[in-house]
């Protein structure tokens, strides 16, 4: 029976996820495959490379670096998070991503992106780390309006959360029968239609499929939450979510908040450690 891990995005909210994954790594808990969306992908890839602590470490180290993220990079190259420094220079030279361990680890790792021309999800299994792999990760986390579409693999892509925020069905279709799903919103959360639709109409008008997808994203997301509840009641998934709304912004640069959210994740991982082990051990 294949066992999987589904990681929602949410920008810096995903430090909660990173805390849980660090506990799992420290306890040597593995799965057959992981799929990450947006920050769930960029932070979650460290689970396959077995590098606990890395997402928090590099975000704290570079959060004030103008080369990493901010309005300066947005004005300079059209990306709030720098394309070259954040996704290529940093992981290959400054806080090195363990490409050798990533490739050797038999666990599958998938990312979700959104095709800007169709508004549909594009899924990619990453097996080794090269320039294109890092571009797939960048594409998965490229928020519309504040990011340029990423061209890789014959596609033009933006954030995977636009089209498939919680890709449980995708993994089930691949044969993953028991899945742990880590969310970055608390129990009872429902998504409302974004108030930024005028901005999407203005800044992404070249890609009407993205505008349309953003207009119905709340419907897609809330339907996925209903499906999660059903699957949880049937015992098919283990659902983990924050105990409270996470007090952090998507592009947060406050060290205290970042450490707090990461700490919430660690505590959640420890609190549910035996439950996680038992769920994965069951056949």
Phi, psi and omega in degrees: 000121181282137183240132188233172181225125181246125186241113176291160175270211180127020181062225184291349172300334182289356170296333172300314177299317181300322178297317178295315181297324178297319176298317179297320178295317180298329179269003179058041176269124182236164175229174179279334181197152178230142173233129182239147179241127175057237179295337173297331176278312185291329174274322185290337179299337178289346174289321177286327178274358176054061180233074179299142177087348187295314181301317178294318184299309184286331177292321177291321182293320189252003188299331180260002180281120183296345178281343190269302187201141176147181183293333178296315179292326178297315180290328183285311185228010175082011180231125177299320173259120187304131181291309186282309184293311188289324187254354180228305181295310184299308184285345181255345184231326192252317173226085199291128175282130186281086183294325182295313179294320179304313182291325184281336182290123183289348178298131175288149175224122182241149174236157178242132175231177178235127177288123185290339182272334182248339185073011183261157179288147173237127183250142181219127173272125180259123184250336180209163186258115171219190183300316181295321177303314180294329177289324175297319177297318179297318180299317182300332184252014183273095182295135179298158183078313183257014177217146170278146175303147182258128178261114180202144177062024181082007180245165169239117198231153170227187185314130181294335181293345177295320188254330182208089187288326183226087193280052178294313182301321178303314181290322177297322178295335177275358177101009176278111188266331178238121188227139169265129180244121179252118179259163177244012172241149184285168177300138180091353180292139170229141183273138176257159179300133183299142176277358184266013182304322176301323178291322178295319178298326182280309191269342179240026183296340176291343183234077184301333179293328177289318177301315180296317181295321179292329179292335180245011184299323181296326179292315177301314184294315182292327174294322178294322177298320177297320179294321177300316180299317179298314181294326177293316180298330179274359177077016183274337181228158168249117186258126180236131181214163182297153178285349184202163173302130184286124185278065184207144178273164182301324182243038185303141176231030179254115186300318182299316180293320180296315179294323180296313182293319176299318179296323175300320178295316179299316180296321178296317178300318179290319181297326184251017185302310182294326177294319178298313180300315182294320181297317182286335180281338183289147178248000000 
